[in-house]
């Protein structure tokens, strides 16, 4: 009788070991796919922040997981008149988000290679939002969605255009008067839910020394106005302090004030007219 149970126990242990090995191999395969997706997503974001004399830029990105769902890019128009920023927060995380990020970057690259003149159009933000919305909806039928902030700096006329699609409103700091306010007053629908969307863009003036803060919803920037004001005061007569330090200062203040911050991908950009 003992021999029977010993034999059965050995067979069960052997089966468990085989199952464990299969699960381990599957886990290793999935981890490799996630790392590959993370490398793809990282490669699709700008390696370096542009250094343009007309516009100071400092940006910081922190991924919650290996593959971030935040994507952003900067483009200067061929004429040099416009500088564009597009910041998207893709729904979800991991491999799926990285693949959607890939689609966004591919669209942007295709416009640069095949239709470069679009970056010199005053309605670039509307064109960009429309095309991103179409790509997301046609490839996901409402399941691949994203929020978006787009900014266009008209370096010739001292104007800034903005579009918000379900994203946190950018914040504008007026150097003259040291005043903080929301850059926009309304939001369009998020991208990817429907093809029937009429996007609206807002335009306003901005002056030398004014700062714009654009960020993803991983940062409740609206609750850190004192930190923003201190930051703007410190950079009033010098170069921009890195956006990473602003983020760290914001997180420190939130912890001090016991403000709960949802764990999420974080992207923060600071832009200043400095010509």
Coordinates of C-alpha atoms in Angstrom, one line a residue:
X1 CA 0.0 0.0 0.0
X2 CA 2.8 2.4 0.9
X3 CA 4.5 1.7 -2.5
X4 CA 1.2 2.6 -4.3
X5 CA 0.9 6.0 -2.5
X6 CA 4.6 6.7 -2.9
X7 CA 4.3 6.1 -6.6
X8 CA 1.2 8.3 -6.9
X9 CA 2.9 11.1 -4.9
X10 CA 5.9 10.9 -7.2
X11 CA 3.7 11.2 -10.3
X12 CA 1.8 14.2 -8.8
X13 CA 5.1 15.9 -7.9
X14 CA 6.4 15.3 -11.4
X15 CA 3.3 16.7 -12.9
X16 CA 3.5 19.8 -10.7
X17 CA 7.1 20.3 -11.7
X18 CA 6.2 20.1 -15.4
X19 CA 3.4 22.6 -14.9
X20 CA 5.7 24.9 -12.9
X21 CA 8.3 24.8 -15.7
X22 CA 5.6 25.6 -18.3
X23 CA 4.3 28.5 -16.2
X24 CA 7.8 29.8 -15.7
X25 CA 8.5 29.7 -19.4
X26 CA 5.2 31.5 -20.1
X27 CA 6.0 34.2 -17.5
X28 CA 9.4 34.7 -19.0
X29 CA 7.9 35.0 -22.5
X30 CA 5.4 37.6 -21.2
X31 CA 8.0 39.6 -19.4
X32 CA 10.1 39.6 -22.5
X33 CA 7.1 40.9 -24.5
X34 CA 6.5 43.7 -22.0
X35 CA 10.2 44.7 -22.1
X36 CA 10.1 44.7 -25.9
X37 CA 7.0 46.9 -25.8
X38 CA 8.6 49.2 -23.3
X39 CA 11.6 49.6 -25.6
X40 CA 9.3 50.4 -28.5
X41 CA 7.4 53.0 -26.5
X42 CA 10.6 54.5 -25.2
X43 CA 12.0 54.7 -28.7
X44 CA 8.9 56.5 -29.9
X45 CA 9.3 59.4 -27.5
X46 CA 11.9 62.1 -28.2
X47 CA 15.3 61.1 -27.1
X48 CA 16.3 64.7 -26.5
X49 CA 14.4 67.9 -25.8
X50 CA 14.7 70.4 -28.6
X51 CA 16.9 73.4 -28.0
X52 CA 15.3 76.2 -29.9
X53 CA 16.3 79.8 -29.2
X54 CA 12.7 81.1 -29.5
X55 CA 11.2 78.7 -27.1
X56 CA 12.6 77.2 -23.9
X57 CA 11.4 73.6 -23.2
X58 CA 11.9 71.3 -20.2
X59 CA 10.1 68.0 -20.0
X60 CA 10.0 65.0 -17.7
X61 CA 8.4 61.6 -18.1
X62 CA 8.0 58.8 -15.6
X63 CA 6.3 55.5 -16.5
X64 CA 4.2 53.6 -14.0
X65 CA 4.9 50.3 -15.6
X66 CA 7.5 49.0 -18.1
X67 CA 5.4 50.2 -21.1
X68 CA 4.0 53.7 -20.7
X69 CA 0.8 54.9 -22.2
X70 CA 1.9 58.6 -22.3
X71 CA 3.3 59.8 -25.6
X72 CA 4.5 63.3 -26.7
X73 CA 6.4 64.9 -29.5
X74 CA 7.7 68.3 -30.5
X75 CA 7.8 69.6 -34.1
X76 CA 9.0 72.9 -35.6
X77 CA 7.4 73.9 -38.9
X78 CA 9.6 74.1 -42.0
X79 CA 9.2 77.9 -42.1
X80 CA 10.2 78.2 -38.4
X81 CA 7.1 80.1 -37.6
X82 CA 5.3 77.5 -35.5
X83 CA 6.4 75.1 -32.8
X84 CA 3.9 72.3 -32.0
X85 CA 3.6 70.1 -29.0
X86 CA 1.3 67.0 -28.9
X87 CA 0.8 65.1 -25.6
X88 CA -1.4 62.0 -25.5
X89 CA -2.4 59.7 -22.6
X90 CA -3.4 56.4 -24.0
X91 CA -6.1 54.4 -22.2
X92 CA -4.6 51.4 -20.3
X93 CA -1.1 50.3 -19.7
X94 CA 1.4 47.7 -20.8
X95 CA 1.7 46.1 -24.3
X96 CA -1.6 47.4 -25.6
X97 CA -0.9 51.0 -24.7
X98 CA 2.6 50.7 -26.2
X99 CA 1.1 49.5 -29.5
X100 CA -1.3 52.4 -29.6
X101 CA 1.6 54.8 -28.9
X102 CA 3.3 53.2 -31.9
X103 CA 0.3 54.1 -34.1
X104 CA 0.3 57.7 -32.9
X105 CA 4.0 58.1 -33.6
X106 CA 3.7 56.5 -37.0
X107 CA 1.0 59.0 -38.0
X108 CA 3.1 61.9 -36.8
X109 CA 6.1 60.6 -38.7
X110 CA 4.0 60.0 -41.9
X111 CA 2.9 63.6 -41.8
X112 CA 6.5 64.8 -41.4
X113 CA 7.7 62.6 -44.3
X114 CA 4.9 62.9 -46.7
X115 CA 3.0 66.1 -45.8
X116 CA 5.5 68.4 -44.2
X117 CA 3.6 71.5 -45.2
X118 CA 0.8 70.6 -42.6
X119 CA 3.1 71.8 -39.8
X120 CA 3.0 75.3 -41.4
X121 CA -0.8 75.4 -41.2
X122 CA -2.5 77.6 -38.6
X123 CA -5.1 74.8 -38.1
X124 CA -2.5 72.1 -37.5
X125 CA -3.9 71.1 -34.1
X126 CA -7.3 70.5 -35.5
X127 CA -5.9 68.4 -38.4
X128 CA -3.7 66.4 -36.0
X129 CA -6.6 65.7 -33.5
X130 CA -8.9 64.7 -36.4
X131 CA -6.4 62.2 -37.8
X132 CA -5.4 60.8 -34.4
X133 CA -9.1 60.3 -33.6
X134 CA -9.7 58.5 -36.9
X135 CA -6.7 56.2 -36.5
X136 CA -7.7 55.3 -32.9
X137 CA -11.4 54.7 -33.7
X138 CA -10.9 52.8 -37.0
X139 CA -8.3 50.5 -35.3
X140 CA -10.1 50.0 -32.0
X141 CA -13.8 50.7 -32.7
X142 CA -14.1 52.7 -29.5
X143 CA -11.7 50.5 -27.4
X144 CA -8.5 52.3 -28.2
X145 CA -9.0 55.8 -26.7
X146 CA -6.8 58.7 -25.6
X147 CA -6.9 62.1 -24.1
X148 CA -4.8 64.8 -25.7
X149 CA -3.4 68.3 -25.2
X150 CA -2.0 70.1 -28.2
X151 CA -0.1 73.4 -28.2
X152 CA 1.0 75.6 -31.2
X153 CA 3.3 78.5 -30.5
X154 CA 3.1 81.1 -33.2
X155 CA 6.6 82.6 -32.9
X156 CA 5.9 85.3 -35.4
X157 CA 2.8 86.8 -33.9
X158 CA 3.2 86.0 -30.2
X159 CA 0.1 83.7 -30.2
X160 CA -0.5 80.3 -28.6
X161 CA -3.2 78.0 -29.8
X162 CA -4.4 75.1 -27.7
X163 CA -6.7 72.1 -28.0
X164 CA -7.7 69.8 -25.1
X165 CA -9.5 66.5 -25.7
X166 CA -10.5 65.1 -22.3
X167 CA -7.0 66.0 -20.9
X168 CA -6.1 68.2 -17.9
X169 CA -6.1 71.9 -18.9
X170 CA -2.6 73.4 -19.4
X171 CA -1.7 76.2 -17.0
X172 CA -0.5 79.6 -18.1
X173 CA 1.7 81.8 -15.9
X174 CA 1.8 85.5 -16.9
X175 CA 5.2 86.9 -16.0
X176 CA 3.7 90.4 -16.0
X177 CA 1.5 90.4 -12.9
X178 CA 2.7 86.9 -11.7
X179 CA -0.7 85.4 -12.4
X180 CA -1.6 81.7 -12.9
X181 CA -4.6 80.7 -14.9
X182 CA -6.0 77.9 -17.0
X183 CA -4.8 78.2 -20.6
X184 CA -8.1 76.9 -22.0
X185 CA -11.8 77.2 -20.9
X186 CA -13.3 74.1 -22.5
X187 CA -12.5 70.5 -23.5
X188 CA -13.3 68.5 -26.6
X189 CA -14.3 64.8 -26.3
X190 CA -11.4 62.3 -25.9
X191 CA -10.1 60.7 -29.0
X192 CA -11.2 57.3 -30.4
X193 CA -14.8 57.1 -29.3
X194 CA -16.5 58.4 -32.4
X195 CA -15.7 59.7 -35.9
X196 CA -18.3 62.4 -35.6
X197 CA -16.3 65.0 -33.7
X198 CA -15.9 68.7 -34.4
X199 CA -12.8 69.8 -32.7
X200 CA -12.4 73.4 -31.4
X201 CA -9.1 75.2 -30.8
X202 CA -8.6 78.3 -28.6
X203 CA -6.1 81.1 -29.3
X204 CA -4.6 83.8 -27.1
X205 CA -1.6 86.1 -26.8
X206 CA 1.4 85.4 -24.8
X207 CA 4.5 87.6 -23.9
X208 CA 8.1 87.1 -23.3
X209 CA 8.7 85.3 -20.0
X210 CA 5.2 83.7 -19.9
X211 CA 5.3 80.0 -19.0
X212 CA 2.9 77.2 -20.1
X213 CA 2.7 74.0 -18.1
X214 CA 1.2 70.9 -19.9
X215 CA 0.9 67.6 -18.0
X216 CA -0.8 64.3 -17.9
X217 CA -3.4 63.3 -15.3
X218 CA -0.8 61.6 -13.2
X219 CA -0.1 65.1 -11.7
X220 CA -2.9 67.1 -9.9
X221 CA -1.1 70.3 -10.9
X222 CA -4.1 72.4 -10.1
X223 CA -3.6 71.6 -6.4
X224 CA 0.0 72.7 -6.4
X225 CA -0.3 76.4 -7.3
X226 CA 2.0 77.6 -4.5
X227 CA 4.8 75.3 -5.9
X228 CA 4.1 76.6 -9.4
X229 CA 4.3 80.2 -8.3
X230 CA 7.6 79.6 -6.4
X231 CA 9.0 77.8 -9.5
X232 CA 8.1 80.7 -11.8
X233 CA 9.6 83.2 -9.4
X234 CA 12.9 81.3 -9.3
X235 CA 13.2 81.2 -13.1
X236 CA 12.1 84.8 -13.7
X237 CA 15.7 85.9 -14.5
X238 CA 17.4 82.7 -15.5
X239 CA 17.1 79.4 -17.3
X240 CA 14.2 77.0 -16.7
X241 CA 14.7 74.7 -13.8
X242 CA 14.3 71.1 -15.0
X243 CA 10.8 69.8 -15.1
X244 CA 11.9 66.8 -13.0
X245 CA 12.7 69.1 -10.1
X246 CA 9.3 70.8 -10.4
X247 CA 7.6 67.4 -10.3
X248 CA 9.7 66.3 -7.3
X249 CA 8.8 69.6 -5.5
X250 CA 5.2 69.1 -6.3
X251 CA 5.2 65.5 -4.9
X252 CA 6.9 66.7 -1.8
X253 CA 4.2 69.3 -1.3
X254 CA 1.4 66.8 -1.9
X255 CA 2.8 64.5 0.7
X256 CA 3.1 67.4 3.2
X257 CA -0.5 68.4 2.5
X258 CA -1.6 64.7 2.6
X259 CA -3.0 65.0 -1.0
X260 CA -3.5 61.5 -2.4
X261 CA -1.9 61.1 -5.9
X262 CA -3.2 58.2 -8.1
X263 CA -0.4 56.0 -9.4
X264 CA -0.1 56.7 -13.1
X265 CA 2.2 57.5 -15.9
X266 CA 3.5 61.1 -15.5
X267 CA 4.5 63.6 -18.2
X268 CA 5.2 67.2 -17.5
X269 CA 6.4 69.9 -19.9
X270 CA 7.3 73.6 -19.3
X271 CA 7.5 76.0 -22.2
X272 CA 8.6 79.6 -22.1
X273 CA 8.9 82.4 -24.7
X274 CA 12.5 83.5 -24.3
X275 CA 13.4 85.2 -27.6

